[in-house]
Structures are given as C-alpha cells and as structure tokens.
Amino acid sequence: MERLFNPFRYIAGGKALTLGVIFILSSSLLLYSGGMIQDSYVHITNSGATYMQILLVQLVWWIVPAILYYTCGLFMSHSRIRIIDVLGTTAFAQLLYIPLIAPLRIPAIQEATNITVQAISQGLQPTLMNMTTIMLYGIWSFAFLALYYVWNYKAFSVSCNVNGTKAIVAFVVIQIVMTIAGSVF
C-alpha cells in the first residue's frame, strides 16, 4: 500500500526522471491520437493541435509546478534539495495521466459522452446506459485524479524533505496557482 500512495520512497532522481519522461511522451501520444489536449492543469478537451504543441503543453504542466515545488522547498527545508529529485518525482507522477486519458479512447465511452451531450443540448433525457458509462468513467477519473494529487504532494514532500501544515499549505497554494494559470491561458 505504501508503494501505491508514496512510490517516491523507492524511486527518485534520474531513474524517476527517465521513466517520467517516458510517461509524459506516452500521455502526449495518447492525447494526440485521440485529438485531445490538456488545456489546463487537470483538464483535457478536444483539440486539433499538432503533436509538438500537445507535447509542449504536457511539459509545461509538469515543469512549472515542479519548479514551484523546488522553490518552496528551498525556503522551507533545512536539507539539501536536488532539482533532479523534484523533476524526477513530479515527472514520474505523470504516469497517472495515462489511465485518465486511455479510457477516453474507448469507443463506448466516446459514444456515450457524445450521445449524452447531444441529448442534453436538445433537452432530451440521456439513456441509463450512457449515464452509467459516464458515471463509471467519472468514478475512475476521480480515483486517479485524487491519487495524482497525493503523488504530487508526496513528490514535493519527499524530494524537498518537507511535511506538516506549512508543506500542505504550500502545496495547496501551488495547486491553486496552477489551476488559475490554466484558466487564464
């Protein structure tokens, strides 16, 4: 269970960074193949963007919070903090985007979503089957999104050797800044 909720006790630095970059490349390929883009910190939408545009966006949504974590860690921690650990652990946390994106490529989920949106826009009641499909994907997404936030907090906490109320507040503030930045850009 510890490995599930805090893999960063077992992996960090260059190894985490290497795997994390592979995860980022994989998620950007999944997004591109599905005609989607991560248009804000934790939001995915349809897009006609090129692969390079999607990859660049994925890199920005990884690097900017990692640098903010590192900066907070420099001020908060009494330990020596290595940027490669912060970059590596936060990149590794990007693994959780893959199970968030992959189901969106499943035809049944795509069809249920399209039909439901169309029905609602026409003032009709969506079918129980379509609503059930969407609700199951919603539960799936919520679980992985929650785990994504846990992993990112653990990446920050372990890599910067910070914990407690100050670390939680700093983490929440960074999440708020990233969410607001995503809505502005």
Short mmCIF file of N, CA and C in Angstrom, two decimals:
data_model
loop_
_atom_site.label_atom_id
_atom_site.label_comp_id
_atom_site.label_asym_id
_atom_site.label_seq_id
_atom_site.Cartn_x
_atom_site.Cartn_y
_atom_site.Cartn_z
N MET A 1 0.82 -1.18 0.00
CA MET A 1 0.00 0.00 0.00
C MET A 1 0.88 1.26 0.00
N GLU A 2 1.98 1.20 0.74
CA GLU A 2 2.90 2.33 0.80
C GLU A 2 3.43 2.67 -0.60
N ARG A 3 3.73 1.65 -1.39
CA ARG A 3 4.24 1.88 -2.75
C ARG A 3 3.18 2.55 -3.63
N LEU A 4 1.92 2.23 -3.40
CA LEU A 4 0.85 2.84 -4.18
C LEU A 4 0.69 4.32 -3.86
N PHE A 5 0.70 4.65 -2.58
CA PHE A 5 0.45 6.03 -2.17
C PHE A 5 1.71 6.88 -2.07
N ASN A 6 2.88 6.25 -2.01
CA ASN A 6 4.12 7.02 -1.95
C ASN A 6 5.26 6.24 -2.63
N PRO A 7 5.24 6.19 -3.95
CA PRO A 7 6.29 5.47 -4.65
C PRO A 7 7.66 6.16 -4.56
N PHE A 8 7.67 7.39 -4.06
CA PHE A 8 8.90 8.17 -4.08
C PHE A 8 9.85 7.83 -2.94
N ARG A 9 9.45 6.94 -2.09
CA ARG A 9 10.38 6.38 -1.11
C ARG A 9 11.27 5.33 -1.78
N TYR A 10 10.84 4.91 -2.97
CA TYR A 10 11.53 3.82 -3.67
C TYR A 10 12.17 4.27 -4.99
N ILE A 11 11.71 5.37 -5.53
CA ILE A 11 12.24 5.83 -6.81
C ILE A 11 12.36 7.36 -6.79
N ALA A 12 13.48 7.85 -7.27
CA ALA A 12 13.71 9.30 -7.35
C ALA A 12 14.84 9.55 -8.34
N GLY A 13 15.24 10.78 -8.44
CA GLY A 13 16.39 11.16 -9.24
C GLY A 13 16.27 10.81 -10.71
N GLY A 14 17.40 10.38 -11.27
CA GLY A 14 17.48 10.11 -12.70
C GLY A 14 16.57 9.00 -13.17
N LYS A 15 16.41 7.95 -12.37
CA LYS A 15 15.55 6.84 -12.76
C LYS A 15 14.09 7.30 -12.84
N ALA A 16 13.64 8.06 -11.85
CA ALA A 16 12.27 8.59 -11.87
C ALA A 16 12.09 9.56 -13.03
N LEU A 17 13.11 10.37 -13.29
CA LEU A 17 13.04 11.34 -14.38
C LEU A 17 12.94 10.62 -15.73
N THR A 18 13.74 9.59 -15.93
CA THR A 18 13.71 8.84 -17.19
C THR A 18 12.34 8.21 -17.40
N LEU A 19 11.84 7.52 -16.38
CA LEU A 19 10.52 6.91 -16.50
C LEU A 19 9.44 7.98 -16.68
N GLY A 20 9.57 9.08 -15.95
CA GLY A 20 8.60 10.16 -16.04
C GLY A 20 8.53 10.76 -17.43
N VAL A 21 9.67 10.95 -18.07
CA VAL A 21 9.68 11.48 -19.44
C VAL A 21 8.99 10.49 -20.38
N ILE A 22 9.21 9.20 -20.17
CA ILE A 22 8.51 8.19 -20.96
C ILE A 22 7.00 8.30 -20.74
N PHE A 23 6.58 8.51 -19.51
CA PHE A 23 5.14 8.65 -19.21
C PHE A 23 4.57 9.91 -19.88
N ILE A 24 5.33 10.99 -19.86
CA ILE A 24 4.87 12.24 -20.48
C ILE A 24 4.75 12.06 -21.99
N LEU A 25 5.74 11.41 -22.60
CA LEU A 25 5.68 11.14 -24.04
C LEU A 25 4.49 10.24 -24.37
N SER A 26 4.25 9.25 -23.54
CA SER A 26 3.12 8.33 -23.75
C SER A 26 1.79 9.04 -23.63
N SER A 27 1.63 9.86 -22.61
CA SER A 27 0.36 10.55 -22.44
C SER A 27 0.13 11.57 -23.57
N SER A 28 1.19 12.21 -24.02
CA SER A 28 1.03 13.16 -25.12
C SER A 28 0.66 12.42 -26.41
N LEU A 29 1.20 11.22 -26.62
CA LEU A 29 0.81 10.42 -27.79
C LEU A 29 -0.65 9.98 -27.70
N LEU A 30 -1.08 9.57 -26.50
CA LEU A 30 -2.48 9.21 -26.30
C LEU A 30 -3.40 10.40 -26.58
N LEU A 31 -3.02 11.55 -26.07
CA LEU A 31 -3.82 12.75 -26.31
C LEU A 31 -3.89 13.07 -27.80
N TYR A 32 -2.74 13.04 -28.45
CA TYR A 32 -2.68 13.35 -29.89
C TYR A 32 -3.51 12.37 -30.70
N SER A 33 -3.38 11.08 -30.40
CA SER A 33 -4.11 10.06 -31.17
C SER A 33 -5.62 10.18 -30.96
N GLY A 34 -6.03 10.77 -29.86
CA GLY A 34 -7.45 10.96 -29.60
C GLY A 34 -7.95 12.34 -29.95
N GLY A 35 -7.07 13.19 -30.52
CA GLY A 35 -7.47 14.54 -30.88
C GLY A 35 -7.79 15.39 -29.66
N MET A 36 -7.01 15.18 -28.57
CA MET A 36 -7.26 15.91 -27.32
C MET A 36 -5.99 16.66 -26.89
N ILE A 37 -6.18 17.55 -25.94
CA ILE A 37 -5.07 18.29 -25.35
C ILE A 37 -5.39 18.57 -23.87
N GLN A 38 -4.35 18.63 -23.07
CA GLN A 38 -4.52 19.03 -21.67
C GLN A 38 -4.48 20.55 -21.67
N ASP A 39 -5.66 21.16 -21.69
CA ASP A 39 -5.73 22.61 -21.87
C ASP A 39 -5.61 23.42 -20.58
N SER A 40 -5.55 22.74 -19.46
CA SER A 40 -5.24 23.40 -18.19
C SER A 40 -4.63 22.36 -17.27
N TYR A 41 -4.40 22.72 -16.05
CA TYR A 41 -3.63 21.86 -15.15
C TYR A 41 -4.17 20.44 -15.04
N VAL A 42 -5.46 20.28 -14.89
CA VAL A 42 -6.04 18.93 -14.80
C VAL A 42 -7.30 18.80 -15.67
N HIS A 43 -7.29 19.42 -16.82
CA HIS A 43 -8.46 19.35 -17.72
C HIS A 43 -8.00 18.94 -19.11
N ILE A 44 -8.78 18.05 -19.70
CA ILE A 44 -8.49 17.56 -21.05
C ILE A 44 -9.69 17.88 -21.92
N THR A 45 -9.42 18.35 -23.13
CA THR A 45 -10.50 18.68 -24.05
C THR A 45 -10.11 18.30 -25.47
N ASN A 46 -11.07 18.34 -26.38
CA ASN A 46 -10.80 18.05 -27.79
C ASN A 46 -9.95 19.16 -28.39
N SER A 47 -9.12 18.76 -29.36
CA SER A 47 -8.21 19.74 -29.96
C SER A 47 -7.74 19.25 -31.32
N GLY A 48 -7.36 20.18 -32.13
CA GLY A 48 -6.75 19.86 -33.41
C GLY A 48 -5.27 20.20 -33.40
N ALA A 49 -4.69 20.24 -32.20
CA ALA A 49 -3.28 20.64 -32.05
C ALA A 49 -2.34 19.59 -32.64
N THR A 50 -1.16 20.03 -33.02
CA THR A 50 -0.13 19.12 -33.51
C THR A 50 0.46 18.36 -32.33
N TYR A 51 1.17 17.29 -32.65
CA TYR A 51 1.80 16.51 -31.58
C TYR A 51 2.78 17.37 -30.79
N MET A 52 3.57 18.19 -31.47
CA MET A 52 4.56 19.02 -30.78
C MET A 52 3.89 20.03 -29.85
N GLN A 53 2.76 20.58 -30.25
CA GLN A 53 2.03 21.51 -29.39
C GLN A 53 1.53 20.79 -28.13
N ILE A 54 0.99 19.59 -28.32
CA ILE A 54 0.48 18.80 -27.20
C ILE A 54 1.62 18.43 -26.26
N LEU A 55 2.74 18.00 -26.82
CA LEU A 55 3.90 17.64 -26.00
C LEU A 55 4.41 18.86 -25.23
N LEU A 56 4.49 19.99 -25.88
CA LEU A 56 4.95 21.21 -25.21
C LEU A 56 4.03 21.57 -24.03
N VAL A 57 2.74 21.45 -24.24
CA VAL A 57 1.78 21.74 -23.17
C VAL A 57 1.98 20.76 -22.01
N GLN A 58 2.16 19.47 -22.32
CA GLN A 58 2.39 18.46 -21.29
C GLN A 58 3.65 18.80 -20.48
N LEU A 59 4.69 19.22 -21.16
CA LEU A 59 5.94 19.58 -20.49
C LEU A 59 5.76 20.80 -19.57
N VAL A 60 5.01 21.78 -20.05
CA VAL A 60 4.76 22.97 -19.23
C VAL A 60 4.00 22.61 -17.96
N TRP A 61 2.94 21.77 -18.09
CA TRP A 61 2.13 21.40 -16.92
C TRP A 61 2.90 20.50 -15.95
N TRP A 62 4.04 19.98 -16.39
CA TRP A 62 4.91 19.21 -15.48
C TRP A 62 5.98 20.12 -14.87
N ILE A 63 6.68 20.89 -15.71
CA ILE A 63 7.85 21.65 -15.25
C ILE A 63 7.49 22.83 -14.35
N VAL A 64 6.46 23.57 -14.69
CA VAL A 64 6.12 24.77 -13.90
C VAL A 64 5.82 24.41 -12.43
N PRO A 65 4.91 23.45 -12.15
CA PRO A 65 4.72 23.13 -10.74
C PRO A 65 5.97 22.53 -10.09
N ALA A 66 6.75 21.77 -10.85
CA ALA A 66 7.98 21.20 -10.29
C ALA A 66 8.93 22.30 -9.84
N ILE A 67 9.04 23.35 -10.61
CA ILE A 67 9.92 24.47 -10.24
C ILE A 67 9.34 25.22 -9.04
N LEU A 68 8.02 25.35 -8.99
CA LEU A 68 7.40 25.98 -7.83
C LEU A 68 7.63 25.15 -6.56
N TYR A 69 7.51 23.81 -6.67
CA TYR A 69 7.80 22.94 -5.52
C TYR A 69 9.25 23.11 -5.08
N TYR A 70 10.14 23.11 -6.04
CA TYR A 70 11.57 23.24 -5.75
C TYR A 70 11.85 24.57 -5.04
N THR A 71 11.26 25.65 -5.55
CA THR A 71 11.46 26.97 -4.96
C THR A 71 10.93 27.00 -3.52
N CYS A 72 9.74 26.47 -3.30
CA CYS A 72 9.20 26.41 -1.94
C CYS A 72 10.10 25.56 -1.05
N GLY A 73 10.57 24.46 -1.58
CA GLY A 73 11.45 23.58 -0.81
C GLY A 73 12.72 24.27 -0.38
N LEU A 74 13.28 25.11 -1.25
CA LEU A 74 14.50 25.85 -0.91
C LEU A 74 14.27 26.75 0.31
N PHE A 75 13.09 27.34 0.40
CA PHE A 75 12.78 28.22 1.52
C PHE A 75 12.33 27.48 2.77
N MET A 76 11.71 26.33 2.59
CA MET A 76 11.10 25.63 3.72
C MET A 76 11.98 24.54 4.33
N SER A 77 12.85 23.96 3.55
CA SER A 77 13.59 22.79 4.02
C SER A 77 14.96 23.16 4.58
N HIS A 78 15.38 22.40 5.55
CA HIS A 78 16.73 22.57 6.10
C HIS A 78 17.70 21.60 5.43
N SER A 79 17.19 20.78 4.54
CA SER A 79 18.01 19.79 3.83
C SER A 79 18.51 20.35 2.51
N ARG A 80 19.48 19.66 1.96
CA ARG A 80 19.95 19.97 0.61
C ARG A 80 18.97 19.35 -0.37
N ILE A 81 18.41 20.15 -1.23
CA ILE A 81 17.41 19.67 -2.19
C ILE A 81 18.05 19.58 -3.57
N ARG A 82 17.80 18.46 -4.22
CA ARG A 82 18.33 18.28 -5.58
C ARG A 82 17.19 18.48 -6.59
N ILE A 83 17.44 19.34 -7.56
CA ILE A 83 16.43 19.62 -8.58
C ILE A 83 16.06 18.34 -9.34
N ILE A 84 17.03 17.45 -9.55
CA ILE A 84 16.73 16.22 -10.28
C ILE A 84 15.73 15.35 -9.54
N ASP A 85 15.75 15.40 -8.21
CA ASP A 85 14.76 14.63 -7.44
C ASP A 85 13.35 15.22 -7.60
N VAL A 86 13.26 16.54 -7.55
CA VAL A 86 11.96 17.18 -7.71
C VAL A 86 11.43 16.96 -9.13
N LEU A 87 12.28 17.18 -10.13
CA LEU A 87 11.86 16.95 -11.51
C LEU A 87 11.51 15.48 -11.75
N GLY A 88 12.33 14.59 -11.20
CA GLY A 88 12.10 13.16 -11.41
C GLY A 88 10.81 12.67 -10.78
N THR A 89 10.57 13.03 -9.53
CA THR A 89 9.37 12.53 -8.86
C THR A 89 8.10 13.14 -9.45
N THR A 90 8.15 14.41 -9.81
CA THR A 90 6.96 15.03 -10.40
C THR A 90 6.72 14.50 -11.82
N ALA A 91 7.78 14.19 -12.54
CA ALA A 91 7.62 13.57 -13.86
C ALA A 91 7.03 12.17 -13.72
N PHE A 92 7.52 11.42 -12.73
CA PHE A 92 7.01 10.07 -12.51
C PHE A 92 5.51 10.11 -12.17
N ALA A 93 5.08 11.13 -11.46
CA ALA A 93 3.66 11.26 -11.11
C ALA A 93 2.78 11.43 -12.35
N GLN A 94 3.38 11.82 -13.47
CA GLN A 94 2.61 11.97 -14.71
C GLN A 94 2.09 10.63 -15.23
N LEU A 95 2.61 9.53 -14.69
CA LEU A 95 2.11 8.20 -15.03
C LEU A 95 0.59 8.15 -14.88
N LEU A 96 0.06 8.84 -13.91
CA LEU A 96 -1.37 8.76 -13.60
C LEU A 96 -2.25 9.43 -14.66
N TYR A 97 -1.66 10.21 -15.56
CA TYR A 97 -2.44 10.76 -16.66
C TYR A 97 -2.81 9.67 -17.66
N ILE A 98 -2.00 8.65 -17.78
CA ILE A 98 -2.26 7.60 -18.76
C ILE A 98 -3.59 6.91 -18.48
N PRO A 99 -3.86 6.44 -17.24
CA PRO A 99 -5.19 5.84 -17.01
C PRO A 99 -6.33 6.85 -17.01
N LEU A 100 -6.03 8.12 -16.94
CA LEU A 100 -7.07 9.14 -17.09
C LEU A 100 -7.43 9.35 -18.56
N ILE A 101 -6.42 9.30 -19.42
CA ILE A 101 -6.62 9.57 -20.84
C ILE A 101 -7.07 8.33 -21.60
N ALA A 102 -6.48 7.19 -21.30
CA ALA A 102 -6.73 5.96 -22.07
C ALA A 102 -8.21 5.61 -22.21
N PRO A 103 -9.01 5.67 -21.15
CA PRO A 103 -10.43 5.32 -21.33
C PRO A 103 -11.17 6.24 -22.30
N LEU A 104 -10.68 7.46 -22.46
CA LEU A 104 -11.32 8.38 -23.40
C LEU A 104 -11.16 7.90 -24.84
N ARG A 105 -10.28 6.94 -25.05
CA ARG A 105 -10.06 6.36 -26.38
C ARG A 105 -10.96 5.16 -26.62
N ILE A 106 -11.70 4.72 -25.60
CA ILE A 106 -12.59 3.57 -25.73
C ILE A 106 -13.86 4.01 -26.44
N PRO A 107 -14.20 3.36 -27.56
CA PRO A 107 -15.37 3.79 -28.34
C PRO A 107 -16.67 3.90 -27.52
N ALA A 108 -16.92 2.98 -26.60
CA ALA A 108 -18.16 3.03 -25.81
C ALA A 108 -18.23 4.30 -24.97
N ILE A 109 -17.11 4.72 -24.42
CA ILE A 109 -17.09 5.94 -23.61
C ILE A 109 -17.25 7.16 -24.50
N GLN A 110 -16.57 7.16 -25.65
CA GLN A 110 -16.71 8.28 -26.58
C GLN A 110 -18.15 8.42 -27.05
N GLU A 111 -18.75 7.29 -27.42
CA GLU A 111 -20.13 7.31 -27.91
C GLU A 111 -21.11 7.75 -26.82
N ALA A 112 -20.94 7.21 -25.61
CA ALA A 112 -21.83 7.58 -24.51
C ALA A 112 -21.74 9.07 -24.22
N THR A 113 -20.54 9.59 -24.25
CA THR A 113 -20.33 11.02 -23.99
C THR A 113 -20.98 11.86 -25.08
N ASN A 114 -20.72 11.52 -26.33
CA ASN A 114 -21.28 12.30 -27.45
C ASN A 114 -22.80 12.26 -27.46
N ILE A 115 -23.37 11.07 -27.28
CA ILE A 115 -24.83 10.94 -27.30
C ILE A 115 -25.46 11.69 -26.13
N THR A 116 -24.85 11.59 -24.95
CA THR A 116 -25.39 12.27 -23.77
C THR A 116 -25.33 13.78 -23.93
N VAL A 117 -24.21 14.30 -24.41
CA VAL A 117 -24.09 15.75 -24.62
C VAL A 117 -25.12 16.20 -25.64
N GLN A 118 -25.28 15.43 -26.71
CA GLN A 118 -26.25 15.77 -27.74
C GLN A 118 -27.68 15.74 -27.18
N ALA A 119 -27.99 14.73 -26.40
CA ALA A 119 -29.34 14.62 -25.81
C ALA A 119 -29.63 15.80 -24.89
N ILE A 120 -28.67 16.11 -24.03
CA ILE A 120 -28.86 17.22 -23.08
C ILE A 120 -29.01 18.54 -23.81
N SER A 121 -28.21 18.74 -24.87
CA SER A 121 -28.30 20.00 -25.62
C SER A 121 -29.64 20.14 -26.34
N GLN A 122 -30.29 19.01 -26.62
CA GLN A 122 -31.61 19.04 -27.27
C GLN A 122 -32.75 18.97 -26.25
N GLY A 123 -32.41 19.00 -24.97
CA GLY A 123 -33.42 18.96 -23.93
C GLY A 123 -34.00 17.58 -23.70
N LEU A 124 -33.31 16.54 -24.17
CA LEU A 124 -33.78 15.17 -24.01
C LEU A 124 -33.10 14.51 -22.81
N GLN A 125 -33.69 13.44 -22.36
CA GLN A 125 -33.14 12.66 -21.24
C GLN A 125 -32.15 11.63 -21.81
N PRO A 126 -30.89 11.63 -21.33
CA PRO A 126 -29.93 10.62 -21.79
C PRO A 126 -30.35 9.22 -21.30
N THR A 127 -29.90 8.20 -22.00
CA THR A 127 -30.26 6.84 -21.62
C THR A 127 -29.52 6.44 -20.35
N LEU A 128 -30.10 5.50 -19.62
CA LEU A 128 -29.49 4.99 -18.40
C LEU A 128 -28.13 4.37 -18.69
N MET A 129 -28.02 3.65 -19.79
CA MET A 129 -26.76 3.01 -20.16
C MET A 129 -25.66 4.05 -20.38
N ASN A 130 -25.99 5.11 -21.10
CA ASN A 130 -25.00 6.15 -21.36
C ASN A 130 -24.61 6.88 -20.07
N MET A 131 -25.60 7.17 -19.24
CA MET A 131 -25.31 7.84 -17.98
C MET A 131 -24.47 6.94 -17.06
N THR A 132 -24.76 5.65 -17.05
CA THR A 132 -23.98 4.71 -16.24
C THR A 132 -22.54 4.67 -16.72
N THR A 133 -22.33 4.62 -18.02
CA THR A 133 -20.99 4.60 -18.59
C THR A 133 -20.22 5.85 -18.18
N ILE A 134 -20.86 6.99 -18.29
CA ILE A 134 -20.21 8.25 -17.93
C ILE A 134 -19.93 8.31 -16.43
N MET A 135 -20.86 7.83 -15.62
CA MET A 135 -20.65 7.85 -14.16
C MET A 135 -19.50 6.91 -13.77
N LEU A 136 -19.41 5.76 -14.39
CA LEU A 136 -18.31 4.83 -14.09
C LEU A 136 -16.96 5.45 -14.48
N TYR A 137 -16.93 6.10 -15.65
CA TYR A 137 -15.69 6.78 -16.03
C TYR A 137 -15.39 7.93 -15.05
N GLY A 138 -16.42 8.61 -14.59
CA GLY A 138 -16.24 9.69 -13.62
C GLY A 138 -15.63 9.19 -12.32
N ILE A 139 -16.11 8.06 -11.83
CA ILE A 139 -15.55 7.46 -10.61
C ILE A 139 -14.11 7.06 -10.84
N TRP A 140 -13.84 6.41 -11.97
CA TRP A 140 -12.48 6.02 -12.36
C TRP A 140 -11.57 7.25 -12.39
N SER A 141 -12.03 8.31 -13.05
CA SER A 141 -11.24 9.54 -13.18
C SER A 141 -10.98 10.18 -11.82
N PHE A 142 -12.01 10.24 -11.00
CA PHE A 142 -11.86 10.85 -9.68
C PHE A 142 -10.81 10.11 -8.87
N ALA A 143 -10.83 8.78 -8.91
CA ALA A 143 -9.85 7.98 -8.16
C ALA A 143 -8.43 8.28 -8.62
N PHE A 144 -8.21 8.31 -9.92
CA PHE A 144 -6.86 8.57 -10.42
C PHE A 144 -6.45 10.03 -10.24
N LEU A 145 -7.40 10.95 -10.31
CA LEU A 145 -7.08 12.35 -10.07
C LEU A 145 -6.71 12.57 -8.61
N ALA A 146 -7.44 11.93 -7.70
CA ALA A 146 -7.10 12.02 -6.28
C ALA A 146 -5.71 11.45 -6.03
N LEU A 147 -5.44 10.30 -6.63
CA LEU A 147 -4.11 9.69 -6.48
C LEU A 147 -3.03 10.58 -7.10
N TYR A 148 -3.36 11.26 -8.19
CA TYR A 148 -2.42 12.20 -8.82
C TYR A 148 -2.03 13.32 -7.84
N TYR A 149 -3.01 13.87 -7.14
CA TYR A 149 -2.71 14.91 -6.16
C TYR A 149 -1.90 14.35 -4.99
N VAL A 150 -2.23 13.15 -4.55
CA VAL A 150 -1.45 12.51 -3.47
C VAL A 150 -0.02 12.31 -3.92
N TRP A 151 0.19 11.78 -5.11
CA TRP A 151 1.54 11.55 -5.61
C TRP A 151 2.31 12.86 -5.73
N ASN A 152 1.66 13.90 -6.23
CA ASN A 152 2.36 15.18 -6.36
C ASN A 152 2.73 15.76 -5.01
N TYR A 153 1.83 15.61 -4.03
CA TYR A 153 2.19 16.07 -2.69
C TYR A 153 3.37 15.27 -2.16
N LYS A 154 3.33 13.96 -2.33
CA LYS A 154 4.42 13.10 -1.86
C LYS A 154 5.72 13.43 -2.61
N ALA A 155 5.62 13.72 -3.90
CA ALA A 155 6.81 14.10 -4.67
C ALA A 155 7.43 15.36 -4.06
N PHE A 156 6.61 16.34 -3.76
CA PHE A 156 7.07 17.58 -3.13
C PHE A 156 7.63 17.31 -1.74
N SER A 157 6.87 16.59 -0.94
CA SER A 157 7.24 16.33 0.45
C SER A 157 8.55 15.54 0.56
N VAL A 158 8.65 14.45 -0.19
CA VAL A 158 9.84 13.59 -0.12
C VAL A 158 11.05 14.27 -0.75
N SER A 159 10.88 14.83 -1.94
CA SER A 159 12.01 15.44 -2.66
C SER A 159 12.57 16.66 -1.95
N CYS A 160 11.70 17.40 -1.30
CA CYS A 160 12.14 18.63 -0.62
C CYS A 160 12.30 18.43 0.88
N ASN A 161 12.00 17.24 1.36
CA ASN A 161 12.10 16.91 2.78
C ASN A 161 11.33 17.92 3.64
N VAL A 162 10.05 18.09 3.25
CA VAL A 162 9.16 18.97 3.99
C VAL A 162 7.88 18.21 4.32
N ASN A 163 7.25 18.58 5.43
CA ASN A 163 5.96 17.99 5.77
C ASN A 163 5.25 18.90 6.76
N GLY A 164 4.07 18.49 7.18
CA GLY A 164 3.33 19.28 8.13
C GLY A 164 2.47 20.34 7.47
N THR A 165 1.94 21.20 8.30
CA THR A 165 0.99 22.22 7.85
C THR A 165 1.59 23.14 6.80
N LYS A 166 2.82 23.60 7.01
CA LYS A 166 3.44 24.52 6.04
C LYS A 166 3.57 23.86 4.67
N ALA A 167 3.96 22.60 4.65
CA ALA A 167 4.12 21.89 3.38
C ALA A 167 2.76 21.71 2.69
N ILE A 168 1.74 21.38 3.46
CA ILE A 168 0.40 21.20 2.88
C ILE A 168 -0.12 22.52 2.33
N VAL A 169 0.06 23.60 3.10
CA VAL A 169 -0.39 24.92 2.64
C VAL A 169 0.35 25.31 1.36
N ALA A 170 1.66 25.14 1.34
CA ALA A 170 2.44 25.47 0.14
C ALA A 170 1.95 24.66 -1.06
N PHE A 171 1.72 23.37 -0.85
CA PHE A 171 1.25 22.51 -1.92
C PHE A 171 -0.11 22.98 -2.44
N VAL A 172 -1.03 23.27 -1.55
CA VAL A 172 -2.37 23.72 -1.94
C VAL A 172 -2.29 25.04 -2.69
N VAL A 173 -1.46 25.95 -2.22
CA VAL A 173 -1.30 27.24 -2.91
C VAL A 173 -0.78 27.02 -4.33
N ILE A 174 0.19 26.14 -4.48
CA ILE A 174 0.72 25.85 -5.83
C ILE A 174 -0.38 25.26 -6.71
N GLN A 175 -1.21 24.38 -6.16
CA GLN A 175 -2.30 23.79 -6.94
C GLN A 175 -3.29 24.88 -7.37
N ILE A 176 -3.58 25.79 -6.48
CA ILE A 176 -4.49 26.89 -6.80
C ILE A 176 -3.89 27.79 -7.88
N VAL A 177 -2.61 28.12 -7.73
CA VAL A 177 -1.93 28.95 -8.75
C VAL A 177 -1.96 28.27 -10.10
N MET A 178 -1.68 26.97 -10.13
CA MET A 178 -1.68 26.23 -11.41
C MET A 178 -3.08 26.18 -12.02
N THR A 179 -4.08 26.01 -11.20
CA THR A 179 -5.46 25.96 -11.69
C THR A 179 -5.88 27.31 -12.26
N ILE A 180 -5.54 28.39 -11.54
CA ILE A 180 -5.86 29.72 -12.04
C ILE A 180 -5.08 30.02 -13.30
N ALA A 181 -3.81 29.67 -13.34
CA ALA A 181 -2.99 29.89 -14.54
C ALA A 181 -3.59 29.13 -15.73
N GLY A 182 -4.09 27.93 -15.47
CA GLY A 182 -4.69 27.15 -16.55
C GLY A 182 -5.95 27.79 -17.11
N SER A 183 -6.73 28.45 -16.26
CA SER A 183 -7.94 29.09 -16.73
C SER A 183 -7.65 30.40 -17.47
N VAL A 184 -6.51 31.00 -17.17
CA VAL A 184 -6.13 32.26 -17.82
C VAL A 184 -5.54 32.01 -19.20
N PHE A 185 -4.73 30.98 -19.31
CA PHE A 185 -4.07 30.70 -20.59
C PHE A 185 -4.91 29.74 -21.36
#
